[in-house]
PDB file of C-alpha atoms and ligand atoms in Angstrom:
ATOM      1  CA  UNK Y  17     -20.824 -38.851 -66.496  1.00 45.00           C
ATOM      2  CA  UNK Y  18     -20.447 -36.892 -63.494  1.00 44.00           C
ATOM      3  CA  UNK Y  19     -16.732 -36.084 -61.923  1.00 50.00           C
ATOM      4  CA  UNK Y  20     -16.495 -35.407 -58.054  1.00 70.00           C
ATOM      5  CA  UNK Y  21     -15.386 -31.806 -59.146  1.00 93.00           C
ATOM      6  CA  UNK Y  22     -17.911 -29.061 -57.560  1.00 97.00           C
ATOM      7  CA  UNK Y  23     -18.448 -26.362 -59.720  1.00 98.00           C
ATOM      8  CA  UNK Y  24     -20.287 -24.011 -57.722  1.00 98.00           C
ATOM      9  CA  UNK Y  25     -20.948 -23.866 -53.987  1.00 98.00           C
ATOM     10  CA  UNK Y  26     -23.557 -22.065 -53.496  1.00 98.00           C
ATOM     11  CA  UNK Y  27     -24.827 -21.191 -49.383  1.00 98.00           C
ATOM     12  CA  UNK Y  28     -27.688 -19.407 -47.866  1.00 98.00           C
ATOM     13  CA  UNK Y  29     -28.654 -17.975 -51.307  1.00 98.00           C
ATOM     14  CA  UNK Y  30     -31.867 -15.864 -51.333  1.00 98.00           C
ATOM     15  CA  UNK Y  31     -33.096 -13.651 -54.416  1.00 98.00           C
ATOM     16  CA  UNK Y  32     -36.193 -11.091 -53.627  1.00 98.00           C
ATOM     17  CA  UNK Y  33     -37.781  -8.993 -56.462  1.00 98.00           C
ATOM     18  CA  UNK Y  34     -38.689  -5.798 -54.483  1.00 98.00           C
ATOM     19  CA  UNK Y  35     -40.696  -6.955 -51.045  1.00 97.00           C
ATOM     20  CA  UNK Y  36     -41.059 -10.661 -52.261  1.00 98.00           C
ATOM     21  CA  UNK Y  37     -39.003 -13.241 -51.837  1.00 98.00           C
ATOM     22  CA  UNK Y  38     -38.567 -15.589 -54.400  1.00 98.00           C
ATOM     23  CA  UNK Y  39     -36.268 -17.838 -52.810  1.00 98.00           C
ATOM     24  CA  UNK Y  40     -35.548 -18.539 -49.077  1.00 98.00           C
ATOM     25  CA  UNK Y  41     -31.720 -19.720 -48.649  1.00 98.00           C
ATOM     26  CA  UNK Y  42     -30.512 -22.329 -50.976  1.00 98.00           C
ATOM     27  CA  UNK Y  43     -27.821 -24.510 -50.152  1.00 98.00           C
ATOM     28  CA  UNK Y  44     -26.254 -26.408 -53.048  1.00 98.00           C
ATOM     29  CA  UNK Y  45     -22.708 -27.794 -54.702  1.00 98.00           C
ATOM     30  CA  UNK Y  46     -23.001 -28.270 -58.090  1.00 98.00           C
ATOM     31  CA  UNK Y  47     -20.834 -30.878 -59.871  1.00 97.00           C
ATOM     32  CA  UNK Y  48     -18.352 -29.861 -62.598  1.00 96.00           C
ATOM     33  CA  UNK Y  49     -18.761 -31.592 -65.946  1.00 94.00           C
ATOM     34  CA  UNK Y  50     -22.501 -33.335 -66.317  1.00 95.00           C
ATOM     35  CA  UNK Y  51     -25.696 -31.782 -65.962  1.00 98.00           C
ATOM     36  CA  UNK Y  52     -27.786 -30.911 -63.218  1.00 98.00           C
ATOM     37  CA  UNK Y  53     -31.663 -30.428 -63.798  1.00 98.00           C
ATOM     38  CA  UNK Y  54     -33.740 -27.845 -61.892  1.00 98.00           C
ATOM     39  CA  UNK Y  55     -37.342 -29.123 -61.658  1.00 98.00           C
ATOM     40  CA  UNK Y  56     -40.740 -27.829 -59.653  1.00 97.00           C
ATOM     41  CA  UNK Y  57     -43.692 -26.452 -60.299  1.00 96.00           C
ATOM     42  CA  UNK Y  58     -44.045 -23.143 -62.112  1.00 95.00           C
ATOM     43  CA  UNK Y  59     -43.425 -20.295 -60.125  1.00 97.00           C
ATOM     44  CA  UNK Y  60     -40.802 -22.246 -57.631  1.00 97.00           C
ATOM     45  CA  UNK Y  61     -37.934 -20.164 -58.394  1.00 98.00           C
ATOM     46  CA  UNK Y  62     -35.648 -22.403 -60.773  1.00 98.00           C
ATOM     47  CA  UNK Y  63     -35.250 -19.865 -63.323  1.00 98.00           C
ATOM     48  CA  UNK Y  64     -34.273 -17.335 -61.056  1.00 98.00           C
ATOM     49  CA  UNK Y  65     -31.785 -19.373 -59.355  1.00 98.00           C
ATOM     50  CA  UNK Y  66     -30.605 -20.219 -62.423  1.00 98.00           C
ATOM     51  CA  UNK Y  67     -29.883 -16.547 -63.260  1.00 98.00           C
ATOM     52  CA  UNK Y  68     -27.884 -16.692 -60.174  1.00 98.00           C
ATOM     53  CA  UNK Y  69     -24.802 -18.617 -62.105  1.00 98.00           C
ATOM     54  CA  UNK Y  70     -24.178 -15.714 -63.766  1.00 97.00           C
ATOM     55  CA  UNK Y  71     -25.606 -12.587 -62.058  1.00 97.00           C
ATOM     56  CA  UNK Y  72     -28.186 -12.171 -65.281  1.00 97.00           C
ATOM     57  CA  UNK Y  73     -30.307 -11.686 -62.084  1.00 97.00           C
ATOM     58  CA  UNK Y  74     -28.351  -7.798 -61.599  1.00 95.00           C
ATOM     59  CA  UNK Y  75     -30.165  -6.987 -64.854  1.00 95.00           C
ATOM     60  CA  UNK Y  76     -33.297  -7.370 -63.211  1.00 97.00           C
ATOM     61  CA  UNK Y  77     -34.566  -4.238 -61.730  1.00 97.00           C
ATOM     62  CA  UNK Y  78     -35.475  -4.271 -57.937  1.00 97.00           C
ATOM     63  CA  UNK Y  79     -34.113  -8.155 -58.133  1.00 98.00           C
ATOM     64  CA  UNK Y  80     -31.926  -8.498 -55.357  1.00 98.00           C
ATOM     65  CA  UNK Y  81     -29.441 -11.649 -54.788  1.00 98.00           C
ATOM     66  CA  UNK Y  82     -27.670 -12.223 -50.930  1.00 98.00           C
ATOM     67  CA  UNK Y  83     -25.896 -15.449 -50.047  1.00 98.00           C
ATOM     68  CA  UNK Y  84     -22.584 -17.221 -51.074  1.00 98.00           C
ATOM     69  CA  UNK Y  85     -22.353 -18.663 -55.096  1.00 98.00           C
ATOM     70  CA  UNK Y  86     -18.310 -19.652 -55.412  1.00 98.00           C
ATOM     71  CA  UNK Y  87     -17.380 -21.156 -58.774  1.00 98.00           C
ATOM     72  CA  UNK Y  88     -14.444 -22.768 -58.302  1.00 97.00           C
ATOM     73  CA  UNK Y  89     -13.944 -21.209 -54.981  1.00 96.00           C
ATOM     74  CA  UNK Y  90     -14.153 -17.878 -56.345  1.00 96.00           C
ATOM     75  CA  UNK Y  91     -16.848 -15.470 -55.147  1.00 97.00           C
ATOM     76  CA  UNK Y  92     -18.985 -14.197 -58.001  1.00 97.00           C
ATOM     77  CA  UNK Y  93     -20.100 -11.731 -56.554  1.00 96.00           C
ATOM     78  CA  UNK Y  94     -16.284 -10.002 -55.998  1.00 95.00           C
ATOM     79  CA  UNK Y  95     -16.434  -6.692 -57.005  1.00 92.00           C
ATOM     80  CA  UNK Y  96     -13.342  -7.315 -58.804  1.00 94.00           C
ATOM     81  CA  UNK Y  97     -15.349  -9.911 -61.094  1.00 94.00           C
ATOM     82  CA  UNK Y  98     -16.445  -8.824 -64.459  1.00 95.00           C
ATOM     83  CA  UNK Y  99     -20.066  -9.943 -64.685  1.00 95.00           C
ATOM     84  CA  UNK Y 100     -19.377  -9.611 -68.759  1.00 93.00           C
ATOM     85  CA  UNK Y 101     -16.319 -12.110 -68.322  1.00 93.00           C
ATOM     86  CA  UNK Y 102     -18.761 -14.138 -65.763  1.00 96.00           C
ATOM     87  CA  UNK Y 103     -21.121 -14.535 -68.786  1.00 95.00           C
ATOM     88  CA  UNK Y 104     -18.605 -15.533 -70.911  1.00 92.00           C
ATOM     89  CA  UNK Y 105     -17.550 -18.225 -68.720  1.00 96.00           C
ATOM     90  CA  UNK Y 106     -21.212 -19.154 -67.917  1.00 97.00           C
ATOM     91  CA  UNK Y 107     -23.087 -19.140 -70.761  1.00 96.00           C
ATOM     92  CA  UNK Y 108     -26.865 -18.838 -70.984  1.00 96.00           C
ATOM     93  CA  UNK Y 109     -29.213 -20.537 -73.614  1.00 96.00           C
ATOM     94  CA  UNK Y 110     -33.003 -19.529 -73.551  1.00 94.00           C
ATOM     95  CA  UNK Y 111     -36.366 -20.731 -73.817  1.00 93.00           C
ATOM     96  CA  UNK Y 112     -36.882 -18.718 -77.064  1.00 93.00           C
ATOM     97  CA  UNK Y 113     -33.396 -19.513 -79.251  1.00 94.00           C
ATOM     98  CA  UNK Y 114     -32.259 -15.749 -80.100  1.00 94.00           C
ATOM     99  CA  UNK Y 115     -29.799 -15.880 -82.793  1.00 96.00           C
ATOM    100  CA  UNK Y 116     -28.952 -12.236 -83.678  1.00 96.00           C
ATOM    101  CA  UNK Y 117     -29.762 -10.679 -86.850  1.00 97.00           C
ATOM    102  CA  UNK Y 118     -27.053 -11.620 -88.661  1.00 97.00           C
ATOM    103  CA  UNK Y 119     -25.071 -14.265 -90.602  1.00 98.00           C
ATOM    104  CA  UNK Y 120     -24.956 -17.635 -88.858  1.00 98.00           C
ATOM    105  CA  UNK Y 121     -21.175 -16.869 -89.246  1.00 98.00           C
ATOM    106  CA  UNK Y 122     -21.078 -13.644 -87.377  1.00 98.00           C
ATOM    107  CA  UNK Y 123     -23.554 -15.329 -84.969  1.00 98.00           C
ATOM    108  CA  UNK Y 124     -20.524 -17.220 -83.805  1.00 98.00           C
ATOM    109  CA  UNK Y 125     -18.035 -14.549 -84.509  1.00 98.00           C
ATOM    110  CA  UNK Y 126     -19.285 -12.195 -82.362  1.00 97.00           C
ATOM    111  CA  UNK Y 127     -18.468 -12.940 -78.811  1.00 96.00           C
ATOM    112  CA  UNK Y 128     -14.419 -14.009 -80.253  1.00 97.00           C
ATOM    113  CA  UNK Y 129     -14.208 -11.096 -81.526  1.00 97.00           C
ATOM    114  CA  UNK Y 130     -15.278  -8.561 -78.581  1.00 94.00           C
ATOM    115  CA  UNK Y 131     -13.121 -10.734 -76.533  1.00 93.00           C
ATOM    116  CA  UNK Y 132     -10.315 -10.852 -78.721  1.00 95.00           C
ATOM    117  CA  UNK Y 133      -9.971 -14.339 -79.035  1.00 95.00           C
ATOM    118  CA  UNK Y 134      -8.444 -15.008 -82.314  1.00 96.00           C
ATOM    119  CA  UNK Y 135      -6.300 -12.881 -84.046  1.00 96.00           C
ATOM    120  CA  UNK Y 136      -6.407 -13.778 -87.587  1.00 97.00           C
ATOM    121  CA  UNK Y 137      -9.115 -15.176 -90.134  1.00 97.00           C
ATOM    122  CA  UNK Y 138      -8.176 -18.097 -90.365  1.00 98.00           C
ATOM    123  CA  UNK Y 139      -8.201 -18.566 -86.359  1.00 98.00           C
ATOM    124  CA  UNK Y 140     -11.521 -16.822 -86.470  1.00 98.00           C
ATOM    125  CA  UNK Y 141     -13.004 -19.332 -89.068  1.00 98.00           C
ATOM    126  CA  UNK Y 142     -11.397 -22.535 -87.267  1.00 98.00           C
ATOM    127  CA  UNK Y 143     -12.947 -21.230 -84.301  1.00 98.00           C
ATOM    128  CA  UNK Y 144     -16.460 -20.830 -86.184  1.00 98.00           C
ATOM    129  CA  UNK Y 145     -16.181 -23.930 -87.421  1.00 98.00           C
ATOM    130  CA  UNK Y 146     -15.567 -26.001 -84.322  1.00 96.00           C
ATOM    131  CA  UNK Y 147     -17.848 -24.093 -82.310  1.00 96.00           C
ATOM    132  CA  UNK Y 148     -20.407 -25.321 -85.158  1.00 97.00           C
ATOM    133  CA  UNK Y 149     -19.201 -28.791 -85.077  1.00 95.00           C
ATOM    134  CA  UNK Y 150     -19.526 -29.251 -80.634  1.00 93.00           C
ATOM    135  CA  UNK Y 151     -23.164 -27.976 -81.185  1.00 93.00           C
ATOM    136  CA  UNK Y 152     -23.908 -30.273 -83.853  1.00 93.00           C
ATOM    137  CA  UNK Y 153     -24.539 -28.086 -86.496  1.00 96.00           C
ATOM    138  CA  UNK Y 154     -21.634 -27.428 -88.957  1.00 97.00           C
ATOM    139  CA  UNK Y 155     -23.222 -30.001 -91.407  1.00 96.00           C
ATOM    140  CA  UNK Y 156     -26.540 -28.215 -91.718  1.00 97.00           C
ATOM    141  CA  UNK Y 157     -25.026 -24.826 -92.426  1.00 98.00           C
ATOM    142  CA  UNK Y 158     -21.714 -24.886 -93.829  1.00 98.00           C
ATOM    143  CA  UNK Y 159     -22.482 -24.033 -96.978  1.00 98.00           C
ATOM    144  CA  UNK Y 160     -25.150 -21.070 -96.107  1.00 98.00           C
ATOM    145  CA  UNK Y 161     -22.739 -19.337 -92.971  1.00 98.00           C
ATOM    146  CA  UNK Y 162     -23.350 -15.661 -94.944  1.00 98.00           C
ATOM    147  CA  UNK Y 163     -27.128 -17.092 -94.595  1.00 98.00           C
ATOM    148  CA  UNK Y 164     -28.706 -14.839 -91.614  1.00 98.00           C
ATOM    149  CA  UNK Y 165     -29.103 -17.182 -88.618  1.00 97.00           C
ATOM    150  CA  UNK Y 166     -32.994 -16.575 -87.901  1.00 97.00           C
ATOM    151  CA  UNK Y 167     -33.642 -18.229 -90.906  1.00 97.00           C
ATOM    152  CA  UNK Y 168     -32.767 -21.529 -89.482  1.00 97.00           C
ATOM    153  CA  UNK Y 169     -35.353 -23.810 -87.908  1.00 96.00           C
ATOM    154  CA  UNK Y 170     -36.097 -23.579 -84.449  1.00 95.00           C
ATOM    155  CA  UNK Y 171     -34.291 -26.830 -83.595  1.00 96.00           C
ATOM    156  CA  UNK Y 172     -30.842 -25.424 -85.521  1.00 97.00           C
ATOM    157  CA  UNK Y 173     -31.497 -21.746 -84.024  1.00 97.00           C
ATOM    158  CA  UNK Y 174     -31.039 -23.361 -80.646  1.00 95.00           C
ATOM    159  CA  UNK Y 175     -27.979 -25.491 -81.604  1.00 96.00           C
ATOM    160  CA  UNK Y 176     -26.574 -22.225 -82.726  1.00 97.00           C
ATOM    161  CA  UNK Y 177     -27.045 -20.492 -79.782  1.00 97.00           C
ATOM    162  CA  UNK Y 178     -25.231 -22.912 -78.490  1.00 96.00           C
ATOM    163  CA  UNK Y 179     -22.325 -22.959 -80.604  1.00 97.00           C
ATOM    164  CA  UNK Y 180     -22.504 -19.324 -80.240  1.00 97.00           C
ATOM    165  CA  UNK Y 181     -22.043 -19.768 -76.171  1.00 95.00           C
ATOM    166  CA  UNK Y 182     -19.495 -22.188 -76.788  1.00 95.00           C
ATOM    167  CA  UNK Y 183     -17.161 -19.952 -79.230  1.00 96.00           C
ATOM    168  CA  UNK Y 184     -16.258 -18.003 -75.996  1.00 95.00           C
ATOM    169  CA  UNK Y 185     -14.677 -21.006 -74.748  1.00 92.00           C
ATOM    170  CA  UNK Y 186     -17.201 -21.221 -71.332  1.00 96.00           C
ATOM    171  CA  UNK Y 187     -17.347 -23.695 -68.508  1.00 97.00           C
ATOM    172  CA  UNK Y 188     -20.542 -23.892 -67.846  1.00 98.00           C
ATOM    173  CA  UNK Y 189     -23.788 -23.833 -70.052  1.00 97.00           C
ATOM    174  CA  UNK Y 190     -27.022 -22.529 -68.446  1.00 98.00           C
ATOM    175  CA  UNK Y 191     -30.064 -23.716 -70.090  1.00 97.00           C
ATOM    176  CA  UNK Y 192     -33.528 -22.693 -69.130  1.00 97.00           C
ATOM    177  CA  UNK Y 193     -35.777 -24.880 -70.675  1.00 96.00           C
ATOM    178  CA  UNK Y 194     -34.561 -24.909 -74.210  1.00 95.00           C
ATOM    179  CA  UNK Y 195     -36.373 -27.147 -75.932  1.00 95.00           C
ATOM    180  CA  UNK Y 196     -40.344 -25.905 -75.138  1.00 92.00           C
ATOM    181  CA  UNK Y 197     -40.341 -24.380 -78.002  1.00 90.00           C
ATOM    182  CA  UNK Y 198     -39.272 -27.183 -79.988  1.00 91.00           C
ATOM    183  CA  UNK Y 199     -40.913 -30.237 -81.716  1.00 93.00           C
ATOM    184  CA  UNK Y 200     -40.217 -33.892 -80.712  1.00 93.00           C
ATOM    185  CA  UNK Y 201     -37.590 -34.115 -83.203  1.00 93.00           C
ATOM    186  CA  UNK Y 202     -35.459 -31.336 -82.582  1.00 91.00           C
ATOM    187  CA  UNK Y 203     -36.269 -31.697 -78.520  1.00 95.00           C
ATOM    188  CA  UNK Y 204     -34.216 -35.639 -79.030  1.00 94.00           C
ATOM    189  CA  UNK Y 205     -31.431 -33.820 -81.133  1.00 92.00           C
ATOM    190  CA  UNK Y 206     -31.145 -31.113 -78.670  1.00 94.00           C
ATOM    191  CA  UNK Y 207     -30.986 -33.628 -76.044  1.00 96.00           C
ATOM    192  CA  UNK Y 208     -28.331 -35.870 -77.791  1.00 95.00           C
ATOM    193  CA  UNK Y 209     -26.370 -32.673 -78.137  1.00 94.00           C
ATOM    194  CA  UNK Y 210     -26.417 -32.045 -74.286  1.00 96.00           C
ATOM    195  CA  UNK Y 211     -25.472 -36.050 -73.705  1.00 95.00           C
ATOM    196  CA  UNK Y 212     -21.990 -35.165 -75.551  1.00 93.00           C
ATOM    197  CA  UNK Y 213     -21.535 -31.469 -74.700  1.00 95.00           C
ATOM    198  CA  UNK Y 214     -21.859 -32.892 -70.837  1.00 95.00           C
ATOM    199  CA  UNK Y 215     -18.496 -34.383 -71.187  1.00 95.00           C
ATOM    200  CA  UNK Y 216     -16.599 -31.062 -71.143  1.00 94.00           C
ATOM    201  CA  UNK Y 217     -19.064 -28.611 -69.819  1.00 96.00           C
ATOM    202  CA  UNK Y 218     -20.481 -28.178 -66.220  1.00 98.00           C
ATOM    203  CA  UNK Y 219     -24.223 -27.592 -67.873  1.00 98.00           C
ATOM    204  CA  UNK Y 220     -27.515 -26.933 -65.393  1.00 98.00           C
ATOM    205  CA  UNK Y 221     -30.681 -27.204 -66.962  1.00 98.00           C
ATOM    206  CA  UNK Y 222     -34.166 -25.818 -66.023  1.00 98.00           C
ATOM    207  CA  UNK Y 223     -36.902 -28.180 -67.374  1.00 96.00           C
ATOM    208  CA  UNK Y 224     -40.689 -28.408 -66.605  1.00 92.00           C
ATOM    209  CA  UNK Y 225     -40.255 -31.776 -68.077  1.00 93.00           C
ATOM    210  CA  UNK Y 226     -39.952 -34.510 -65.777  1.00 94.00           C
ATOM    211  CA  UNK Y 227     -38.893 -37.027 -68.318  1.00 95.00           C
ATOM    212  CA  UNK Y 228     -36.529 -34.411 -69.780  1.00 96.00           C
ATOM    213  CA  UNK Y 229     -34.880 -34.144 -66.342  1.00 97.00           C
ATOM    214  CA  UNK Y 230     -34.650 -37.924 -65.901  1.00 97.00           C
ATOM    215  CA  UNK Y 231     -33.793 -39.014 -69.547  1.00 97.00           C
ATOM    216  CA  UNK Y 232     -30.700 -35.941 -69.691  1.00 97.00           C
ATOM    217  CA  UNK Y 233     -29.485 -35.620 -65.901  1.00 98.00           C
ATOM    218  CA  UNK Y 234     -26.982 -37.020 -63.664  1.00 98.00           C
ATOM    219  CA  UNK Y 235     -28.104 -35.416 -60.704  1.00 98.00           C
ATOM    220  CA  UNK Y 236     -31.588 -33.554 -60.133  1.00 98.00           C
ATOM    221  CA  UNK Y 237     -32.618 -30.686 -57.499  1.00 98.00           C
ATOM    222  CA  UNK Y 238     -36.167 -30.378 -56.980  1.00 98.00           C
ATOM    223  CA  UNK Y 239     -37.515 -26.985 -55.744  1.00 98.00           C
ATOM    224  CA  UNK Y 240     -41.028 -25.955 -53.898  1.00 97.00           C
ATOM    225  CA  UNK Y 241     -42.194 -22.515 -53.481  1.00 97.00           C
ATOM    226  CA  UNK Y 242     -38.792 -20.960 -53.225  1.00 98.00           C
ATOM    227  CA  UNK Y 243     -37.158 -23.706 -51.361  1.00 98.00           C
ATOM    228  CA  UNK Y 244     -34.856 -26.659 -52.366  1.00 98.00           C
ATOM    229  CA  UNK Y 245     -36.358 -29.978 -51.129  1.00 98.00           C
ATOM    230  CA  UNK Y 246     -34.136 -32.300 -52.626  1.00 98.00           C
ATOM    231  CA  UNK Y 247     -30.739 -32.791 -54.381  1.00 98.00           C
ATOM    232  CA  UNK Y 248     -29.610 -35.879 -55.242  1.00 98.00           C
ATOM    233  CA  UNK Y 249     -28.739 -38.635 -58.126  1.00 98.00           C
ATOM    234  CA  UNK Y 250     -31.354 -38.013 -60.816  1.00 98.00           C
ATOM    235  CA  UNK Y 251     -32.367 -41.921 -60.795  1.00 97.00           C
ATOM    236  CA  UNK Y 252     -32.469 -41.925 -57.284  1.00 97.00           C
ATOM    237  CA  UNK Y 253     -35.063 -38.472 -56.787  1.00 97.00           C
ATOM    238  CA  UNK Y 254     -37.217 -40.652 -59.396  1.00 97.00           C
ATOM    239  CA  UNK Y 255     -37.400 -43.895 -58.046  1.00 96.00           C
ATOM    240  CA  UNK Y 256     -36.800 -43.188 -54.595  1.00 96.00           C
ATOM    241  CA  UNK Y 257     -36.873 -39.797 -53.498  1.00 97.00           C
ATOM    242  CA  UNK Y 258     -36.425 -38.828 -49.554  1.00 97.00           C
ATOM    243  CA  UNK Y 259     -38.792 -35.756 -49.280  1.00 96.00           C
ATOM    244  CA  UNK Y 260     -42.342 -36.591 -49.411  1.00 96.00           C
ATOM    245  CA  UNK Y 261     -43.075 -33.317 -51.181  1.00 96.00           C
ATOM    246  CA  UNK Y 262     -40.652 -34.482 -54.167  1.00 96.00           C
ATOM    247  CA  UNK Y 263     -42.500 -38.313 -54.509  1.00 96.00           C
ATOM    248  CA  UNK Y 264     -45.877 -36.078 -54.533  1.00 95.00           C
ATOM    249  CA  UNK Y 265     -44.390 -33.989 -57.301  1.00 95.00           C
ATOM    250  CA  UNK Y 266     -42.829 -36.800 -59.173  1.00 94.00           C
ATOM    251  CA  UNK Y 267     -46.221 -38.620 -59.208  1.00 91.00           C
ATOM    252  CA  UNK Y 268     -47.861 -36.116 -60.073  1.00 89.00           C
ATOM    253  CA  UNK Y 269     -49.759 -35.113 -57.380  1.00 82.00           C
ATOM    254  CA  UNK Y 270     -48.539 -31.250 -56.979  1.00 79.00           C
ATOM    255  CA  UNK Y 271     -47.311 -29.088 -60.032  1.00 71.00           C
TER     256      UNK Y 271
HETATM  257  P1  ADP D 307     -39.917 -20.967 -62.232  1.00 60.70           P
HETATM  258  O1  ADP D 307     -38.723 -20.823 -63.108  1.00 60.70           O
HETATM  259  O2  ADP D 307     -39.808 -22.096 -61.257  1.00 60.70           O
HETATM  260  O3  ADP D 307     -41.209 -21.022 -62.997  1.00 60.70           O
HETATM  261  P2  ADP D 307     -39.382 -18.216 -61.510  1.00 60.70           P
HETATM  262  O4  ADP D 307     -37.992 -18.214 -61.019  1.00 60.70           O
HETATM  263  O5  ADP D 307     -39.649 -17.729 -62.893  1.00 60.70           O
HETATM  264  O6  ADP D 307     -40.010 -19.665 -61.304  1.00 60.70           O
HETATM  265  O7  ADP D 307     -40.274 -17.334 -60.524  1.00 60.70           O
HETATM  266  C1  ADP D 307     -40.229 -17.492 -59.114  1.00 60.70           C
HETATM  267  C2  ADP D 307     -41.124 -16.439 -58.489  1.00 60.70           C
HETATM  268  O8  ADP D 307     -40.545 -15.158 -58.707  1.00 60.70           O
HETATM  269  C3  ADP D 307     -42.528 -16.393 -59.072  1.00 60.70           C
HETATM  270  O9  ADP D 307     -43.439 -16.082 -58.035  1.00 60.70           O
HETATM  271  C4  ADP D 307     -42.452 -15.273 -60.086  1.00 60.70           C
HETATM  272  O10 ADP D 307     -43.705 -14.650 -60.257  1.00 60.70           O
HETATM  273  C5  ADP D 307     -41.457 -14.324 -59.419  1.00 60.70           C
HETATM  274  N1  ADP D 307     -40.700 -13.561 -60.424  1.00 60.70           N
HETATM  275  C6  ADP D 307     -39.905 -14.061 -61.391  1.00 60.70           C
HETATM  276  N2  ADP D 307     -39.357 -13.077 -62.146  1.00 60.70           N
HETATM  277  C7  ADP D 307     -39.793 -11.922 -61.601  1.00 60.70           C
HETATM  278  C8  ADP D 307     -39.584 -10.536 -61.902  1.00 60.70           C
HETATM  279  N3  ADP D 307     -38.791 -10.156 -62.920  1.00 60.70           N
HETATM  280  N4  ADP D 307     -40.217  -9.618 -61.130  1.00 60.70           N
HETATM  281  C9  ADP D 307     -41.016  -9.993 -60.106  1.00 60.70           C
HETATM  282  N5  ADP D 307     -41.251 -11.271 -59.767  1.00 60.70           N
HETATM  283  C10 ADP D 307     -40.657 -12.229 -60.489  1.00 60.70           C
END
C-alpha cells in the first residue's frame, strides 16, 4: 500500500567524499507509508543516498552532502534540527544486524530511555513489549529478555534491531540491505515483517536483490553511476521500464 503522502522531497542532491563525487543531483519525492527500493549496481551510490535520510552521511569524514532533502516540508539540514532527534525519527537498520551488548530487553530500552519516553516500568516494559511484537519477535524471546541480544540468530538479531528502531516511535525505517547476511528463511520472515511494518512506516530499502526489490516494493528507483535513471511503480520499472539503461540492468545485462 502506498498513500499519495510524500515523505521526503528531495532536489538537486549531490554527496562527494573529498574530490569525488558520488552522486550528481538527485531529484526524488518519496512516498509516506510503503516502501521504496534503491537498486543498481555496486558502487552507484544507493547507500550513500540512503545515508542522506538521516544525515548518517555528516559522520563520514570529508563526505560532503549539498542539495534540498525536506521531510515533511521541513529542511533537514536546518541548523535548528537535531541530527540525534533526526535519527530517532529515521531510523537505520544495517547490513550486519548490531544488537548491543546487552539484554534483548535493554536492547529496546535504550533509545526510550535517553529520550525519555516512558516514565515508569511498567510504561517502559509495555513499550518493550510492543516494540517486540511490530518486529515480530516477542514470541521468540519473551521468556529470555535478560538473555543478551547477540545471542540470537541472525534472522531475530535483525528483527530486533528493528524493534529497537521502532521503540523510539520513528517514521521512517532505513534499511540497507538487511537481509545479505541472512539465510532464505529468515530473508522471507524479514520480508513478511517489512509487508506489515509498511502499513505505518515510510520504509526505503537498499537491495542488490532484484527480486527482493520487486517481491517487497511499491515503488522502485534505479540508480547508475551516481545518477537516478528511473523512479517509478516497482511493477512497472520491471516489466516495462522507460530508460534503456534500467531494462539493460533489469535483464541483466549491466551490474
Ligand atoms: P552502493 O550502495 O550503490 O554500492 P555506495 O553508496 O556504497 O554505492 O558508493 C558509491 C560510491 O562512493 C562508490 O564509488 C564508493 O566507492 C564511494 N564511497 C562510498 N563510501 C565512501 C567513503 N566512506 N569514502 C570514500 N568513498 C566512498
Amino acid at each position: 500500500m502506498t498513500d499519495s503522502k510524500t515523505k521526503f522531497v528531495c532536489r538537486d542532491v549531490k554527496v562527494a567524499y573529498g574530490d569525488f563525487e558520488a552522486l550528481h543531483g538527485i531529484d526524488i519525492d518519496i512516498p509516506d507509508r510503503g516502501v521504496t527500493s534503491f537498486i543498481g549496481p555496486s558502487g552507484c551510490g544507493k547507500s550513500t543516498f540512503l545515508r542522506c535520510f538521516n544525515r548518517m552521511n555528516d559522520t563520514i569524514e570529508g563526505c560532503k552532502v549539498t542539495g534540498s532533502l525536506r521531510m515533511d516540508g521541513q529542511d533537514i539540514h536546518d541548523p535548528s534540527l537535531d541530527p540525534v532527534l533526526l535519527r530517532a525519527r529515521v531510523g537505520m537498520v544495517f547490513q550486519k544486524p548490531n544488537p548491543f551488548p546487552k539484554s534483548i530487553y535493554d536492547n529496546i530500552a535504550y533509545g526510550p530511555r535517553i529520550h525519555g519516553l516512558t516514565s515508569t516500568k511498567d510504561e517502559l516494559d509495555a513499550l518493550v513489549e510492543t516494540s517486540l511484537r511490530r518486529a515480530g519477535l516477542w514470541n521468540e524471546v519473551k521468556d529470555r529478555l535478560k538473555l543478551s541480544g547477540t545471542g540470537l540468530s541472525g534472522g531475530q538479531q535483525q528483527r530486533l534491531v528493528i524493534a529497537r528502531a521502532i521503540a523510539v516511535n520513528p517514521e521512517v525505517i532505513l534499511m540497507d540491505e538487511p537481509a545479505s547476511a541472512l539465510d532464505p528463511i529468515a530473508t522471507a520472515k524479514l520480508e513478511d515483517l517489512i509487508d506489515e511494518l509498511k502499513e505505518r512506516y515510510c520504509i526505503i530499502i537498499v537491495t542488490h536483490s532484484m527480486a527482493q526489490a520487486a517481491r517487497v516494493s511499491d515503488k522502485t528507483a534505479f540508480f547508475y553511476m551516481g545518477n537516478l535513471i528511473e523512479f517509478d511503480d516497482t511493477e512497472r520499472v520491471f516489466t516495462r521500464p522507460k530508460n534503456s539503461q534500467t531494462q539493460d540492468y533489469i535483464e541483466g545485462r549491466t551490474g
